[in-house]
Every structure is written in C-alpha cells, then in structure tokens.
Coordinates of C-alpha atoms and ligand atoms in Angstrom, one line a residue:
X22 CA -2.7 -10.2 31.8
X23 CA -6.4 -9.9 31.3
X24 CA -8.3 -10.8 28.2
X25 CA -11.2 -9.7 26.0
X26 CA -13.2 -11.5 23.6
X27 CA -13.1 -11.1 19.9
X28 CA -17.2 -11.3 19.1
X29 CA -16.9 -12.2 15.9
X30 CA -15.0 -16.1 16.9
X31 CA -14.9 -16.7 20.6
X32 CA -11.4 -15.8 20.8
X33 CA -9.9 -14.7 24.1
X34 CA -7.2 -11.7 23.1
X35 CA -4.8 -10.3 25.4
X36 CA -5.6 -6.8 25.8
X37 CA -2.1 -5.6 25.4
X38 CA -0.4 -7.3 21.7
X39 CA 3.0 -6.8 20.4
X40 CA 3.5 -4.7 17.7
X41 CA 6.3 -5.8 15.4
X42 CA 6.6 -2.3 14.1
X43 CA 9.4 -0.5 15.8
X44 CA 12.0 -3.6 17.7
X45 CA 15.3 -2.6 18.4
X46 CA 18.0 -1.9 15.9
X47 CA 21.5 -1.5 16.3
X48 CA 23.8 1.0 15.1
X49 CA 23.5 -0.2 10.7
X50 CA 19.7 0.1 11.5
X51 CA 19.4 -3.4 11.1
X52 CA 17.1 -5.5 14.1
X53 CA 18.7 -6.3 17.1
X54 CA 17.4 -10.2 17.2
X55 CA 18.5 -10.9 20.6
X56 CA 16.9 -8.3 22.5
X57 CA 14.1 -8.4 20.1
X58 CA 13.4 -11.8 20.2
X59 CA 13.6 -11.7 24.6
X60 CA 10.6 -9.1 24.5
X61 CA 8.9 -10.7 22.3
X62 CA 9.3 -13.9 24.2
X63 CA 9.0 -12.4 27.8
X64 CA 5.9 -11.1 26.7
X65 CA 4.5 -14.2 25.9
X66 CA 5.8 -16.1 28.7
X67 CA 3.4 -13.2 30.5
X68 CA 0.3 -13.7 29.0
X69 CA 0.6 -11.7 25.2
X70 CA -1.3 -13.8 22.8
X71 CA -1.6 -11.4 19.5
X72 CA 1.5 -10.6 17.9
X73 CA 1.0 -8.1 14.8
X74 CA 3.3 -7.7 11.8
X75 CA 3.4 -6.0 8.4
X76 CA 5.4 -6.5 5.2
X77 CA 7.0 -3.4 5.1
X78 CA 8.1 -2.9 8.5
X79 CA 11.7 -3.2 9.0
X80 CA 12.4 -3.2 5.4
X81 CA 10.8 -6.3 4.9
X82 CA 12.8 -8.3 8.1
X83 CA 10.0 -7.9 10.7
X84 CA 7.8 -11.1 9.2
X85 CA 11.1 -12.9 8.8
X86 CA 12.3 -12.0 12.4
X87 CA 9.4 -13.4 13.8
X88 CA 9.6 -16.7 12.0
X89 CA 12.7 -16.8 14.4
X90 CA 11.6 -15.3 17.7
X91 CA 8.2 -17.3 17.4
X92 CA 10.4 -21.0 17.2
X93 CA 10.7 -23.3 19.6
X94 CA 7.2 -23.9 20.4
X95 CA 5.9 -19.8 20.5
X96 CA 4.1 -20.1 17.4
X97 CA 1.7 -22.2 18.9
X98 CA 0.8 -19.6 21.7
X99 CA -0.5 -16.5 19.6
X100 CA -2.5 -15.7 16.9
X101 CA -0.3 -14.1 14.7
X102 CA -1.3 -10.7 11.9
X103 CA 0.1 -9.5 8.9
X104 CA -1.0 -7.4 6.2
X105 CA -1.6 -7.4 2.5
X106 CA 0.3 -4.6 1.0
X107 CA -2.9 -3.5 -1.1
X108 CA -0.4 -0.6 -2.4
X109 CA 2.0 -3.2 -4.2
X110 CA -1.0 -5.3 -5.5
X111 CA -1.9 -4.7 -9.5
X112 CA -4.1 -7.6 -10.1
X113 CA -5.7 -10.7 -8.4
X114 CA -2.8 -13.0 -8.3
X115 CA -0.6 -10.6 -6.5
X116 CA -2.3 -11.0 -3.4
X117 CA -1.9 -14.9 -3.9
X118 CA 2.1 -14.0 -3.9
X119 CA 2.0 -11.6 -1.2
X120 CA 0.5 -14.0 1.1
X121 CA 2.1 -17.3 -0.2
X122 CA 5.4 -15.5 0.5
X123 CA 4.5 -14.0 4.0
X124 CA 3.3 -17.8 5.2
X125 CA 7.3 -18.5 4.0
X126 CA 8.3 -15.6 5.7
X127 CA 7.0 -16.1 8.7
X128 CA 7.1 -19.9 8.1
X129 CA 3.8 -21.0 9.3
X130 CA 1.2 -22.4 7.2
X131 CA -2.0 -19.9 8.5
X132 CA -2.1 -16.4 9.4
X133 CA -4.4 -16.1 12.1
X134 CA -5.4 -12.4 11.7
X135 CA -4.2 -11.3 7.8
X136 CA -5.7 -7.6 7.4
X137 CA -5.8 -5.8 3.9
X138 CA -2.9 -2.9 5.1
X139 CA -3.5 1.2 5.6
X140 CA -6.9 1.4 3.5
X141 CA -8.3 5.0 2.9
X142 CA -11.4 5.3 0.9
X143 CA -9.3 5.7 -2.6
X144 CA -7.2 2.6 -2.2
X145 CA -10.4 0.4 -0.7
X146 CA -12.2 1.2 -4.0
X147 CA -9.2 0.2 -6.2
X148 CA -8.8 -3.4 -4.1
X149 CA -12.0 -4.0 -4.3
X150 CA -12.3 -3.3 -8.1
X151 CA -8.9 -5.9 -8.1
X152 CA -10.9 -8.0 -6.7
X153 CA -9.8 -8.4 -2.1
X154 CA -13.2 -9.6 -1.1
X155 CA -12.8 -12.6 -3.7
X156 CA -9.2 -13.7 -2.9
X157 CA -10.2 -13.2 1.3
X158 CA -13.0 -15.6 0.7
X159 CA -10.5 -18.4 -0.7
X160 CA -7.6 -17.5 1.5
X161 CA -10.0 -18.4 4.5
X162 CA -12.1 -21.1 2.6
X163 CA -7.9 -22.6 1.7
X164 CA -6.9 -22.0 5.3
X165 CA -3.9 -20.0 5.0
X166 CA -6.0 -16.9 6.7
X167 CA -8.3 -17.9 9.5
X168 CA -9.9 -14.4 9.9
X169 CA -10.1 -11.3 7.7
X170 CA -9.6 -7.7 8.8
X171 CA -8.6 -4.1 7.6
X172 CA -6.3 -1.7 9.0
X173 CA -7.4 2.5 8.2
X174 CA -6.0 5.6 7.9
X175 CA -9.0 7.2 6.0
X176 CA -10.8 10.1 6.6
X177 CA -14.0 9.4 9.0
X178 CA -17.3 9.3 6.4
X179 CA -14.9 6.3 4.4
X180 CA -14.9 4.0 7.8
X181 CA -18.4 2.9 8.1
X182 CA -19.2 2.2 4.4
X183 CA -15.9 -0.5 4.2
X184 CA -17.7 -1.9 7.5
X185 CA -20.6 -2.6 5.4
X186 CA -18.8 -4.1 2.7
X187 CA -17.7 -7.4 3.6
X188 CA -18.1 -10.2 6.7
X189 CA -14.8 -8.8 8.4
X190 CA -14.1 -10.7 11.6
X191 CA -11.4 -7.9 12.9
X192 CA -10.6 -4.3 12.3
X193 CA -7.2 -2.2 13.0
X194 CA -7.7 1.6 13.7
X195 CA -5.5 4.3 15.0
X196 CA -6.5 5.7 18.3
X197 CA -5.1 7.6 21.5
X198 CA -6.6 10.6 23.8
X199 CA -5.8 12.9 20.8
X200 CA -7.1 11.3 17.5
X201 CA -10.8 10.9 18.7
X202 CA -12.1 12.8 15.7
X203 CA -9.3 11.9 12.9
X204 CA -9.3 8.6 11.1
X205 CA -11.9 6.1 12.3
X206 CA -12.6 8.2 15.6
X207 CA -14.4 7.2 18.3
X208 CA -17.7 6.8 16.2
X209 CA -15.6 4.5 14.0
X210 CA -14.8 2.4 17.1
X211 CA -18.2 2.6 18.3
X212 CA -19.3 1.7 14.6
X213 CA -17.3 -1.7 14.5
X214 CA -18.4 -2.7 17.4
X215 CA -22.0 -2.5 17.0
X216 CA -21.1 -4.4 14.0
X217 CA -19.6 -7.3 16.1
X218 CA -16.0 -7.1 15.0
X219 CA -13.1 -6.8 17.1
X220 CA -11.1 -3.9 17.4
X221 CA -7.6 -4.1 17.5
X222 CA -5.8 -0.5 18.1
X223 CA -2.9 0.8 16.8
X224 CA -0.4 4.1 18.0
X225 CA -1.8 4.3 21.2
X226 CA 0.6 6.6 22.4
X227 CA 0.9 8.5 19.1
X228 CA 4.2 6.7 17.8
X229 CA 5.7 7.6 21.3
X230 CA 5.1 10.9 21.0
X231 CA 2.8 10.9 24.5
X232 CA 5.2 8.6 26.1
X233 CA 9.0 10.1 26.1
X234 CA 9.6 13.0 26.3
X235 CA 6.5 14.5 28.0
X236 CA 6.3 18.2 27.8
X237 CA 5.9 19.8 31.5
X238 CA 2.7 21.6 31.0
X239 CA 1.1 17.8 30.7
X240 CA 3.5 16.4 33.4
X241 CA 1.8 18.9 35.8
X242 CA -1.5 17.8 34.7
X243 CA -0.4 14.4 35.1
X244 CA 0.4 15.7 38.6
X245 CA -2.7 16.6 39.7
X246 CA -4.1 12.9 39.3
X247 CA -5.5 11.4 43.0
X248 CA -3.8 8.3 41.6
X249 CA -0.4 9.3 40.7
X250 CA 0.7 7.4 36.9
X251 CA 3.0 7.1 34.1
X252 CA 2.1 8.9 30.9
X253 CA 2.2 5.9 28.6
X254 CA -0.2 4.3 31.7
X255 CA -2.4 7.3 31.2
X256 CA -2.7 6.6 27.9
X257 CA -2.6 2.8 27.4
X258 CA -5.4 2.9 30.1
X259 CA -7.9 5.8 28.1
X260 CA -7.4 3.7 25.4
X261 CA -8.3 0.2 27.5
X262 CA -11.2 1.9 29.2
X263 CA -13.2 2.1 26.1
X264 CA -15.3 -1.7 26.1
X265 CA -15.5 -1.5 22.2
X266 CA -11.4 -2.0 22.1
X267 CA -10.2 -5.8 21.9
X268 CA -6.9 -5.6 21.9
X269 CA -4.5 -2.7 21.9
X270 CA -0.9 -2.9 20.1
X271 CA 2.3 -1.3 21.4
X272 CA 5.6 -0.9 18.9
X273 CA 7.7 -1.8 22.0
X274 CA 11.3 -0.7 21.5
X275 CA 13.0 -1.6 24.5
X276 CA 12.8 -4.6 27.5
X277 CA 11.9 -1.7 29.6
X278 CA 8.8 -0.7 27.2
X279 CA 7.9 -4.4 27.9
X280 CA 7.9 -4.8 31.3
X281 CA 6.5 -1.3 31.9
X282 CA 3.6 -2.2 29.5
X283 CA 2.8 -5.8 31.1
X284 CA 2.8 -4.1 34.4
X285 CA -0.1 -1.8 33.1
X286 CA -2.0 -4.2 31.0
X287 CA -2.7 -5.5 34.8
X288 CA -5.3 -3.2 35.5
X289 CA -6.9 -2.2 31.8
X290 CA -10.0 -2.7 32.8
X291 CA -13.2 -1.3 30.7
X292 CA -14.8 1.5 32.6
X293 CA -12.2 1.5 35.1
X294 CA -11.3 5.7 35.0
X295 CA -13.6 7.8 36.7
X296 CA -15.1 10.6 35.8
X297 CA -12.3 13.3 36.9
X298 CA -9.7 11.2 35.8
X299 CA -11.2 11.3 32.4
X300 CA -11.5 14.8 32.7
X301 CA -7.8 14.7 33.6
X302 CA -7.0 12.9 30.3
X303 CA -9.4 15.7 28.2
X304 CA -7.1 18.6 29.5
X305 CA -3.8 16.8 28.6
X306 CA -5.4 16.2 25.4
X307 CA -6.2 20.3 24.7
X308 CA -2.9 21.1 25.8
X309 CA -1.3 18.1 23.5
X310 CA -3.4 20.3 20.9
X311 CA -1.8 23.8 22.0
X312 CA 1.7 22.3 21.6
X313 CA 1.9 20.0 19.2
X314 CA 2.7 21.9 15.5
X315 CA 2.6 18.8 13.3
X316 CA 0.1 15.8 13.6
X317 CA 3.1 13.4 12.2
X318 CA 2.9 9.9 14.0
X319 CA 6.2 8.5 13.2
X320 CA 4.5 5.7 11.0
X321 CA 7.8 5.9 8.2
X322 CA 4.9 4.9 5.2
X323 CA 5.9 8.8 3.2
X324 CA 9.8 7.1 3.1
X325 CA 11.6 7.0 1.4
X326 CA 11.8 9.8 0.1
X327 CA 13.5 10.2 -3.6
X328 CA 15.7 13.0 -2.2
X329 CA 16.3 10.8 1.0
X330 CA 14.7 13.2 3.2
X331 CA 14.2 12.0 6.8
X332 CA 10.4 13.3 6.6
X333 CA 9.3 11.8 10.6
X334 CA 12.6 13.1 11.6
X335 CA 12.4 16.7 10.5
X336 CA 9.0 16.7 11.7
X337 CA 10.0 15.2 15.5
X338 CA 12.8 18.0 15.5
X339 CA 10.0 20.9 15.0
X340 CA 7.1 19.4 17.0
X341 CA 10.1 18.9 20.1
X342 CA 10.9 22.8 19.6
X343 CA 7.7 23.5 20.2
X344 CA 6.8 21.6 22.9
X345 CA 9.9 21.6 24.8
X346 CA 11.7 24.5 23.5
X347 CA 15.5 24.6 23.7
X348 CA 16.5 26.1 20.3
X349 CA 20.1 26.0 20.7
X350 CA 20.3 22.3 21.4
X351 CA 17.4 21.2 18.6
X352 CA 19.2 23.4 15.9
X353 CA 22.5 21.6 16.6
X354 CA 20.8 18.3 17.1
X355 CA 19.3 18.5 13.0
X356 CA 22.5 19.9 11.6
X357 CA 24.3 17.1 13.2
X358 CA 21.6 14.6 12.5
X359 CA 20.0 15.6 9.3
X360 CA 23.4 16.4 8.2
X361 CA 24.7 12.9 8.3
X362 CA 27.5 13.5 10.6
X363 CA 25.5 11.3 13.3
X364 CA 25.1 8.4 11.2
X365 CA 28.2 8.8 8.6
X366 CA 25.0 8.8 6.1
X367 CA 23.9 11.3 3.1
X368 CA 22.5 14.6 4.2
X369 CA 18.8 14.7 4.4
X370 CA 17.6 18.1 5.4
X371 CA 14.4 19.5 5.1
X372 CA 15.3 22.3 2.1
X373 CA 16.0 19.2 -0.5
X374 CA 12.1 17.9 -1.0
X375 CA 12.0 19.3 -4.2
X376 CA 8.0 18.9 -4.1
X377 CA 7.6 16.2 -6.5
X378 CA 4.6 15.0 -3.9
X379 CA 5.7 11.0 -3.8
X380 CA 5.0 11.1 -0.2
X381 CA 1.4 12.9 -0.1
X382 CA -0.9 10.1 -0.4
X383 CA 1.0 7.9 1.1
X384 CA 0.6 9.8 4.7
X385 CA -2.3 8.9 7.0
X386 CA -2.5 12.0 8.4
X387 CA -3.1 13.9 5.5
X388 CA 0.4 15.7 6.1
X389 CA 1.1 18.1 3.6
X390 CA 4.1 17.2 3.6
X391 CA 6.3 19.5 1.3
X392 CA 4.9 22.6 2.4
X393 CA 5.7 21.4 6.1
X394 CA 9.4 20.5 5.2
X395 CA 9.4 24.5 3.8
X396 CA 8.2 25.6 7.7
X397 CA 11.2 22.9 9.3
X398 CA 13.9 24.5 6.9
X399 CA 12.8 27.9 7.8
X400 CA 13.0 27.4 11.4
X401 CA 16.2 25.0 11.5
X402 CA 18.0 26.3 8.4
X403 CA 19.1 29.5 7.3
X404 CA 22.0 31.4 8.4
X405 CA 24.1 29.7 10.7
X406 CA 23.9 26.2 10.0
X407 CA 27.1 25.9 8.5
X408 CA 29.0 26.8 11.2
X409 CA 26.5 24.1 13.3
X410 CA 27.6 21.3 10.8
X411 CA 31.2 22.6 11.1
X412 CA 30.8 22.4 14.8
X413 CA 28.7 19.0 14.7
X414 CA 31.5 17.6 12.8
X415 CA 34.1 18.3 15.3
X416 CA 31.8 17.3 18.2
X417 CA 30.5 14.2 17.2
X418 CA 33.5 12.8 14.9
X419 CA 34.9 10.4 16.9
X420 CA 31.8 9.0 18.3
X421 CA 30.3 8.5 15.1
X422 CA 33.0 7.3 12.7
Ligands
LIG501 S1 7.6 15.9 -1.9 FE1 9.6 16.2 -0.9 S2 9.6 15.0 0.9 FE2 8.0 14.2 -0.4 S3 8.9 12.5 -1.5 FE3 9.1 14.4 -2.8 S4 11.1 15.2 -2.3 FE4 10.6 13.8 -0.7
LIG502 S1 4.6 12.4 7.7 FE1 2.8 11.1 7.7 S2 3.5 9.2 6.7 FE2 5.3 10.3 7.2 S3 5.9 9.5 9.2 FE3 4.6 11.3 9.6 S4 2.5 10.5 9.8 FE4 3.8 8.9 8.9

C-alpha cells in the first residue's frame, strides 16, 4: 500500500480507502455482514487506513455495520468518515443529534474525518445560515470530530467560494477520466490543493459504470496500451496519477473488487502515466462520451421515489442499450426486473413518475430526471411488454419465488 500525506495534519492516508457505500447484500437487500466485514478487514490487514461512511447508505445500517466489522481492535487502525446529513438538518441542534447518534452508531467516541454531506451551492448557503461553521468549530474544539470536511456535487463556479469559507482540513469530490469538467473538476481539485486541504475522491470509476461491463469500442482502446491493464486499473490509476488526490475511495462490492483493488493501489504512483498512456485514457474518455446516453452515477440519493420508481435502474438499462446494444435481452431484462417478477417486489417502471419532481434536486448530476424516465419508457415500453412480463413470469418464476 503506498501512502500520501494529508497537508493540512501530517497524516499518512492510504491512497486507496474503503468506501462503505455499496457492501454486499443478500437476496432481502439487506448487508451481507460476513463477507462485508472480511473485505473490510482484509483490507486493513493490507494497509487501508481511511474507511468512509454516510448516514444514509444502506438505509441507515452502513454506520452501524461498521461499528461491528471495525471491533476487535480495527477501530484503532483507521481514521474513520461520516457525514452530516445537512438535508435532514432544520436548526442548530440537529447537527448535535446527528452526530451524537452516529458516534453511537458507529460506537466510537470521535469521528476522525466528519464531512458536511452532498453540498451544492443552494444547500451550503442554507447550512451556513443554520449555522455548520459554528457547531464544526465545537465538534472539534469537544473532540467528537478531529477534522472537518465537505463532500460536493455542485456545479463548478460554487466549489471555490465554499473553499474560502471556512478552515476545512479535508474535501470529498467526485472524479474519474470523464467528470473533469462537471462538479468540482479538475480546477476544483487543483483549487483545494493549492489551498492545502486533502482531497479525498469519490466514484472513481463512475459507480462501476467504467469497470463491468466495458463496452468493446473502449476494450480495444484498452488494447492498444504498451502496458496491457484492467479497466478499473486504468481508471483507479488516472485518478492516482494526479499529486493533488490524497486518498481515493472505492464502493467495493465484492472480495474480488478487494483484492483486485489492493493489487493496483501497488503502483498508484503520482506522475507515474506517460504521456501516450494519458492520451490512451483521453480517447476512452471521448468514446465513454459517444456512448454513454445518461450521465447517472448510481449514487441512489433521487430514491426513493414516491411512485417507487427504480430511477438508477431504468437509467443503467438505457445507458447498457446504448453502449452494448442487445435489445432483445435489455427489453426482457426491465420487464422482468422493473416489473417485479425478479424480486417478487412492486412494479417500478419508468411510465409511473408522474413528474411531481421530488427527485430533481436531490440528483448530483443535474439529471432531469422525469423527462429522462419519459425517453426509458419509450424505448423499453410500449407494445410488447406484456407479453415480455407474461414471458418473464414464466421464465424466472421458480428462481425467484
Ligand atoms: S419525478 Fe417521477 S421519478 Fe422523480 S420522484 Fe417524482 S415520480 Fe419519482
Ligand atoms: S439519477 Fe442522479 S441521483 Fe439518481 S442515481 Fe442517478 S446520478 Fe444518482
């Protein structure tokens, strides 16, 4: 594992940290602690150090899984984040709750990184007005939080001035070879760290999207590399090249993300591409652009949805038609899926949003979201999907009952 220093405190950060955001689940949805708990472990025992939570993810269990996984002594070996859910937070003394009840959640007595969660520029004037930079100040001053950060999904100009605003020690941005210019960018990047903060990044393969499955037109780009690699080590290693990037979180799902990701963090090196490798990684990112319909990440903050719309999901189904083609096969995969018959659940297909626009501001990409679900149920709907639930039903009802 190699390290990098946070400028702000000395501390020395494993480049690669586990992101608590996506563990495995089993078949109720529910978090598979056993496996969980062995990546999170076996990444330790290999040199991970930063361990990043949030109190929504998993419905509220990720905090309180990792008060499990992190016993027997694995506190003590990581500086552990969470986030303030500045969108639940009314007045001061929420954020006094919030936190009081994530140090019980994750039963610890500090937070070492506690970052104010998913600002944009509307929501950073509102906490601010609530008062953040005051209860930050006692939190650390109290010791429960040891350093204070901010995680963003604004639009660029809203980056620097939230910067300016306050002694942050740490900041959390989104940031792959394909979202140089959205969100904080890489002048945002550059920004923070001519500021002297760390920068911890988030969705470096674009919520899996440039790890599994990898369209061929980018696989043969892959291809022509001198030094033959993976995609997600393609894209772990664009993102590790920049020197301004601390630390760089993965939502690891599975013991194979793990050891595939260890294995990589090996050589992230700063500066370590060269030059026609980076021009490698600038095509794959054009062609990402040609194929690639929606800009959807797979973050989950739009659900859930009133009419229980699987937003990410009908979005992954027209993004994968588009890259990968195979109409047939995608059609019958969101009848079975969006139809319930996959998970015995309600049906949630794209023609229910009835636009009542919940979901718009909560989206970090600026999806609009209800006119997009109208382009999904064009393409997936329609004539004919009857008969693919019908068939659906009969094709999948043993497995899935
Ligand atoms: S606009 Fe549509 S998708 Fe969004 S929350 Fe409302 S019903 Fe759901
Ligand atoms: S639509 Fe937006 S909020 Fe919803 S999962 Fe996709 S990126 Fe996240």
């Amino acid at each position: 594992m190699l390290y990098r220093k946070n400028p702000k405190n000395g501390d020395e950060l494993s480049i690669l940290g586990f992101g608590a955001m996506r563990l495995p689940v089993k078949e109720d949805g529910s978090i598979d602690d056993k496996t969980a708990t062995d990546m999170v472990r076996t990444c330790i025992d290999n040199g991970v150090n930063y361990v990043d939570t949030a109190w929504p993810y998993h419905m509220g269990e990720s905090e309180t899984f990792l008060a499990d996984a992190l016993a027997d002594g694995y506190r003590g070996k990581v500086k552990l984040a969470t986030k303030l859910p500045q969108w639940m937070v009314k007045r001061l003394e929420d954020m006094d709750k919030f936190l009081n009840a994530q140090l019980e959640k994750l039963n610890t007595d500090h937070i070492d990184y506690y970052l104010v969660h998913s600002l944009v520029g509307s929501s950073w004037k509102t906490i601010k007005e609530i008062g953040v930079l005051e209860f930050l100040d006692k939190a650390k001053a109290d010791g429960r939080i040891i350093n204070a950060g901010f995680s963003y999904h604004g639009d660029p100009e809203d980056f620097a001035p939230i910067i300016d605003a306050y002694d942050w020690d740490f900041c959390q941005i989104q940031y792959n070879f394909l979202d140089t210019n959205v969100q904080a960018g890489t002048a945002g990047l550059e920004y923070a760290a001519s500021k002297g903060l760390a920068v911890v990044i988030m969705e470096p393969l674009r919520g899996g999207n440039l790890a599994d499955p990898v369209p061929k037109e980018i696989l043969d780009i892959w291809n022509e590399a001198d030094v033959k690699r993976s995609p997600v080590e393609w894209a772990l290693r664009w993102v590790w090249n920049h020197p301004e990037v601390t630390v760089v979180l993965s939502g690891m799902s599975a013991p194979e993300h793990v050891q595939e990701n260890l294995k990589v963090a090996d050589d992230g090196l700063p500066n370590s591409l060269t030059e026609k490798e980076l021009q490698l990684v600038e095509r794959a990112a054009e062609k990402y652009g040609e194929l690639m319909k929606i800009n959807c990440t797979a973050c989950r903050y739009c659900m859930p949805c009133p009419e229980e719309v699987d937003i990410p999901a009908c979005f992954e189904v027209y993004n994968n038609l588009h890259m990968f083609g195979g109409e047939d096969r995608l059609k019958m995969m969101y009848a079975a899926k969006m139809g319930g018959i996959l998970r015995g659940a309600e049906t949630n297909f794209a023609s229910q949003c009835v636009q009542c626009g919940q979901c718009l501001d909560a989206c970090p990409q600026h999806i609009p979201i209800p006119d997009t679900l109208e382009k999904v149920a064009e393409e997936f709907e329609g004539p004919g999907l009857g008969e693919r639930i019908a068939f659906a039903k009969q094709l999948f009802a043993d497995d899935s009952c």
